[in-house]
mmCIF file of C-alpha atoms in Angstrom:
data_model
loop_
_atom_site.group_PDB
_atom_site.id
_atom_site.type_symbol
_atom_site.label_atom_id
_atom_site.label_comp_id
_atom_site.label_asym_id
_atom_site.label_seq_id
_atom_site.Cartn_x
_atom_site.Cartn_y
_atom_site.Cartn_z
ATOM 1 C CA MET A 1 2.039 17.660 0.556
ATOM 2 C CA MET A 2 -0.523 15.158 -0.909
ATOM 3 C CA GLN A 3 -3.837 16.707 -0.360
ATOM 4 C CA PRO A 4 -6.470 14.787 1.538
ATOM 5 C CA LEU A 5 -9.380 13.441 -0.657
ATOM 6 C CA THR A 6 -12.449 15.441 -0.299
ATOM 7 C CA GLN A 7 -16.154 14.552 -1.509
ATOM 8 C CA ALA A 8 -15.557 16.756 -4.580
ATOM 9 C CA ASP A 9 -12.953 14.117 -5.521
ATOM 10 C CA VAL A 10 -15.436 11.361 -5.595
ATOM 11 C CA LEU A 11 -17.838 10.730 -8.440
ATOM 12 C CA GLY A 12 -21.483 10.039 -8.095
ATOM 13 C CA SER A 13 -22.552 6.479 -8.558
ATOM 14 C CA ASP A 14 -23.956 6.871 -12.011
ATOM 15 C CA GLU A 15 -21.081 8.935 -13.217
ATOM 16 C CA TYR A 16 -18.694 6.445 -11.742
ATOM 17 C CA GLU A 17 -20.474 3.633 -13.397
ATOM 18 C CA ARG A 18 -20.009 5.288 -16.806
ATOM 19 C CA GLN A 19 -16.368 5.908 -16.282
ATOM 20 C CA ARG A 20 -15.506 2.901 -14.115
ATOM 21 C CA GLU A 21 -13.852 0.791 -17.034
ATOM 22 C CA PRO A 22 -11.265 3.272 -18.249
ATOM 23 C CA TYR A 23 -10.721 4.569 -14.624
ATOM 24 C CA ARG A 24 -10.170 0.884 -13.406
ATOM 25 C CA GLN A 25 -7.657 0.206 -16.314
ATOM 26 C CA SER A 26 -5.804 3.536 -15.409
ATOM 27 C CA SER A 27 -5.740 2.596 -11.877
ATOM 28 C CA ILE A 28 -4.427 -1.079 -12.580
ATOM 29 C CA GLU A 29 -1.724 0.410 -14.543
ATOM 30 C CA LEU A 30 -0.793 2.664 -11.693
ATOM 31 C CA LYS A 31 -0.819 0.036 -9.196
ATOM 32 C CA ARG A 32 1.502 -2.267 -11.523
ATOM 33 C CA ARG A 33 4.129 0.366 -11.085
ATOM 34 C CA ARG A 34 3.549 0.571 -7.450
ATOM 35 C CA ARG A 35 3.071 -3.060 -6.487
ATOM 36 C CA ILE A 36 6.002 -5.392 -5.587
ATOM 37 C CA SER A 37 6.235 -9.057 -4.197
ATOM 38 C CA VAL A 38 8.965 -9.778 -1.702
ATOM 39 C CA GLY A 39 9.267 -13.561 -1.998
ATOM 40 C CA ASP A 40 6.064 -15.590 -2.743
ATOM 41 C CA LYS A 41 4.044 -14.672 0.273
ATOM 42 C CA ILE A 42 4.541 -10.764 0.866
ATOM 43 C CA THR A 43 3.207 -8.070 -1.535
ATOM 44 C CA LEU A 44 3.676 -4.417 -0.949
ATOM 45 C CA VAL A 45 1.448 -1.642 -2.822
ATOM 46 C CA PHE A 46 2.671 1.889 -2.533
ATOM 47 C CA GLU A 47 -0.202 4.098 -1.846
ATOM 48 C CA ASN A 48 -0.772 7.810 -3.226
ATOM 49 C CA ARG A 49 -3.844 9.733 -3.680
ATOM 50 C CA GLU A 50 -5.030 8.241 -6.843
ATOM 51 C CA THR A 51 -4.629 4.550 -5.552
ATOM 52 C CA LEU A 52 -6.554 5.521 -2.496
ATOM 53 C CA ARG A 53 -9.200 7.530 -4.573
ATOM 54 C CA PHE A 54 -9.867 4.365 -6.583
ATOM 55 C CA GLN A 55 -10.252 2.352 -3.367
ATOM 56 C CA VAL A 56 -12.796 4.803 -2.157
ATOM 57 C CA GLN A 57 -14.806 4.837 -5.337
ATOM 58 C CA GLU A 58 -14.882 0.940 -5.438
ATOM 59 C CA MET A 59 -15.856 0.825 -1.705
ATOM 60 C CA ILE A 60 -18.701 3.496 -2.369
ATOM 61 C CA ARG A 61 -19.732 1.321 -5.336
ATOM 62 C CA VAL A 62 -19.652 -2.137 -3.739
ATOM 63 C CA GLU A 63 -21.363 -0.907 -0.355
ATOM 64 C CA ARG A 64 -23.816 1.386 -2.391
ATOM 65 C CA ILE A 65 -23.049 4.162 -0.029
ATOM 66 C CA VAL A 66 -24.862 7.552 -0.846
ATOM 67 C CA ASP A 67 -25.152 9.167 2.318
ATOM 68 C CA PRO A 68 -22.563 12.057 2.402
ATOM 69 C CA GLN A 69 -21.729 11.381 6.025
ATOM 70 C CA LYS A 70 -20.825 7.800 5.293
ATOM 71 C CA ILE A 71 -18.841 8.959 2.387
ATOM 72 C CA GLN A 72 -16.932 11.267 4.309
ATOM 73 C CA GLU A 73 -16.301 8.410 6.827
ATOM 74 C CA GLU A 74 -14.663 6.189 4.073
ATOM 75 C CA LEU A 75 -12.647 9.306 2.937
ATOM 76 C CA ASP A 76 -11.394 9.805 6.493
ATOM 77 C CA VAL A 77 -10.178 6.041 6.727
ATOM 78 C CA TYR A 78 -8.301 6.198 3.255
ATOM 79 C CA ASN A 79 -6.906 9.671 4.080
ATOM 80 C CA ALA A 80 -5.286 8.365 7.160
ATOM 81 C CA LEU A 81 -3.212 6.184 4.536
ATOM 82 C CA LEU A 82 -1.908 9.045 2.571
ATOM 83 C CA PRO A 83 1.939 9.379 2.965
ATOM 84 C CA ALA A 84 2.743 12.404 4.826
ATOM 85 C CA PRO A 85 5.469 14.830 3.479
ATOM 86 C CA GLY A 86 8.935 12.803 3.032
ATOM 87 C CA GLU A 87 7.655 9.473 3.563
ATOM 88 C CA LEU A 88 6.202 6.387 1.678
ATOM 89 C CA SER A 89 3.196 4.371 2.780
ATOM 90 C CA ALA A 90 2.150 1.165 1.578
ATOM 91 C CA THR A 91 -0.444 -1.688 2.154
ATOM 92 C CA LEU A 92 1.336 -4.833 3.052
ATOM 93 C CA LEU A 93 -0.512 -7.982 1.907
ATOM 94 C CA ILE A 94 0.413 -11.540 3.082
ATOM 95 C CA GLU A 95 -0.687 -13.604 0.014
ATOM 96 C CA LEU A 96 -2.422 -16.646 1.290
ATOM 97 C CA THR A 97 -4.845 -18.487 -1.107
ATOM 98 C CA ASP A 98 -5.173 -21.994 0.414
ATOM 99 C CA SER A 99 -7.662 -22.024 3.248
ATOM 100 C CA ASN A 100 -6.162 -25.362 4.520
ATOM 101 C CA THR A 101 -2.647 -23.598 5.251
ATOM 102 C CA MET A 102 -3.972 -20.041 6.022
ATOM 103 C CA LYS A 103 -3.823 -20.447 9.618
ATOM 104 C CA GLN A 104 -0.550 -22.160 9.724
ATOM 105 C CA TRP A 105 1.141 -19.386 7.481
ATOM 106 C CA LEU A 106 -0.537 -16.485 9.453
ATOM 107 C CA ASP A 107 0.771 -17.962 12.653
ATOM 108 C CA LEU A 108 4.240 -18.108 11.050
ATOM 109 C CA PHE A 109 3.979 -14.448 10.465
ATOM 110 C CA MET A 110 3.347 -13.405 13.884
ATOM 111 C CA GLY A 111 5.363 -10.362 14.961
ATOM 112 C CA LEU A 112 5.909 -9.264 11.413
ATOM 113 C CA ASP A 113 4.547 -6.057 12.300
ATOM 114 C CA HIS A 114 6.720 -5.240 15.191
ATOM 115 C CA GLY A 115 10.310 -4.431 15.087
ATOM 116 C CA GLU A 116 12.910 -4.362 12.323
ATOM 117 C CA LYS A 117 11.311 -6.914 9.878
ATOM 118 C CA VAL A 118 10.374 -5.134 6.745
ATOM 119 C CA GLY A 119 13.249 -3.124 5.286
ATOM 120 C CA LEU A 120 13.961 -0.692 2.563
ATOM 121 C CA ARG A 121 17.637 -0.323 1.819
ATOM 122 C CA ALA A 122 18.998 2.283 -0.539
ATOM 123 C CA GLY A 123 22.814 2.282 -0.863
ATOM 124 C CA SER A 124 24.192 1.514 2.602
ATOM 125 C CA GLU A 125 21.183 2.697 4.533
ATOM 126 C CA VAL A 126 18.193 0.691 5.870
ATOM 127 C CA ILE A 127 14.872 2.115 7.101
ATOM 128 C CA TYR A 128 12.196 -0.259 8.382
ATOM 129 C CA GLY A 129 8.561 -0.141 7.895
ATOM 130 C CA GLU A 130 6.332 1.442 10.981
ATOM 131 C CA PHE A 131 3.178 -0.361 11.086
ATOM 132 C CA GLU A 132 -0.295 0.983 11.836
ATOM 133 C CA GLY A 133 -1.432 -0.873 15.083
ATOM 134 C CA GLY A 134 -4.505 -2.730 15.547
ATOM 135 C CA HIS A 135 -3.778 -5.524 12.974
ATOM 136 C CA SER A 136 -2.495 -8.119 15.429
ATOM 137 C CA HIS A 137 -2.300 -9.350 19.049
ATOM 138 C CA GLU A 138 -0.618 -11.982 20.756
ATOM 139 C CA THR A 139 -2.479 -14.866 19.107
ATOM 140 C CA LYS A 140 -3.535 -13.640 15.890
ATOM 141 C CA ILE A 141 -2.415 -11.495 12.903
ATOM 142 C CA SER A 142 -4.273 -10.032 9.950
ATOM 143 C CA ALA A 143 -3.389 -10.741 6.128
ATOM 144 C CA VAL A 144 -3.440 -6.931 5.483
ATOM 145 C CA HIS A 145 -1.310 -4.271 7.168
ATOM 146 C CA PHE A 146 -0.277 -0.665 6.617
ATOM 147 C CA ALA A 147 3.154 0.462 6.848
ATOM 148 C CA ARG A 148 5.117 3.725 6.559
ATOM 149 C CA PHE A 149 8.710 4.200 5.620
ATOM 150 C CA ARG A 150 10.749 7.408 6.266
ATOM 151 C CA PRO A 151 13.810 7.710 4.036
ATOM 152 C CA THR A 152 16.553 9.849 5.125
ATOM 153 C CA PRO A 153 17.783 12.719 2.696
ATOM 154 C CA ALA A 154 20.810 10.679 1.641
ATOM 155 C CA MET A 155 18.484 7.716 0.892
ATOM 156 C CA VAL A 156 16.289 9.924 -1.289
ATOM 157 C CA ALA A 157 19.450 10.988 -3.248
ATOM 158 C CA THR A 158 20.177 7.289 -3.568
ATOM 159 C CA LEU A 159 16.714 6.598 -4.766
ATOM 160 C CA ALA A 160 17.011 9.198 -7.531
ATOM 161 C CA ASP A 161 20.321 7.636 -8.906
ATOM 162 C CA PRO A 162 19.294 4.920 -11.410
ATOM 163 C CA ALA A 163 22.580 3.142 -11.101
ATOM 164 C CA ALA A 164 22.115 2.841 -7.293
ATOM 165 C CA ARG A 165 20.915 -0.719 -5.711
ATOM 166 C CA VAL A 166 17.670 -0.246 -3.727
ATOM 167 C CA ALA A 167 15.955 -3.155 -2.215
ATOM 168 C CA LEU A 168 12.850 -4.187 -0.273
ATOM 169 C CA SER A 169 13.381 -7.162 2.256
ATOM 170 C CA VAL A 170 11.457 -9.150 4.803
ATOM 171 C CA HIS A 171 13.369 -10.648 7.418
ATOM 172 C CA HIS A 172 11.380 -12.808 9.719
ATOM 173 C CA PRO A 173 11.774 -16.339 11.451
ATOM 174 C CA GLY A 174 10.600 -18.704 8.721
ATOM 175 C CA TYR A 175 10.414 -16.248 5.800
ATOM 176 C CA ASP A 176 13.452 -14.355 4.438
ATOM 177 C CA ALA A 177 13.120 -12.585 1.073
ATOM 178 C CA GLU A 178 14.562 -9.546 -0.643
ATOM 179 C CA VAL A 179 13.981 -7.891 -3.978
ATOM 180 C CA GLU A 180 15.241 -4.989 -5.923
ATOM 181 C CA ALA A 181 13.059 -2.004 -6.475
ATOM 182 C CA PRO A 182 12.785 -1.261 -10.140
ATOM 183 C CA TRP A 183 13.432 2.208 -11.417
ATOM 184 C CA ILE A 184 9.932 2.856 -12.440
ATOM 185 C CA MET A 185 8.823 2.110 -9.004
ATOM 186 C CA ARG A 186 11.449 4.383 -7.618
ATOM 187 C CA GLN A 187 10.197 7.101 -9.641
ATOM 188 C CA GLU A 188 6.766 6.729 -8.122
ATOM 189 C CA TRP A 189 8.365 6.945 -4.619
ATOM 190 C CA LEU A 190 10.323 10.199 -5.459
ATOM 191 C CA ALA A 191 6.984 11.671 -6.680
ATOM 192 C CA ASP A 192 5.397 10.653 -3.351
ATOM 193 C CA ILE A 193 8.366 11.871 -1.088
ATOM 194 C CA GLN A 194 8.414 15.185 -3.099
ATOM 195 C CA ALA A 195 4.519 15.703 -3.078
#
């Protein structure tokens, strides 16, 4: 089981500033192995303890948080995103950069976070992301979501076979894309599932 982050895992502001550049480079490399684009508008970043620790450190830095209670509140928010035993968790980003078409695209993605839209296929089995609530309502959807995937034992065995085909997909009206998950990413997933 991935242990929740505690205040002992958080570097103080001065210490973090001293270590930030190598720490940031290490985090970028880790996220590179855990980030995948499904088509040109959807990106998934599979989270683990280290990706979330970096986000907490950066949030504390940017917001200049020093109060231990406020730091704990940040930890509580990010600990909720840790994958539970046997699951994967991911931040899903709808990648929109053109402010002129942003609303049009977000409207197109309405309902993405409900039903069987974002899938993980391993061999002949498919599971669908279960989305955290509160990121959309009837007339508006956020560009950032959080989803969990719970692969079956048979799927985990398939993930561990480098010759097996494993893919992520988004099937939604107006957006249909699929991409194979590279072996380096599947190794990260296996570590998460077995943590």
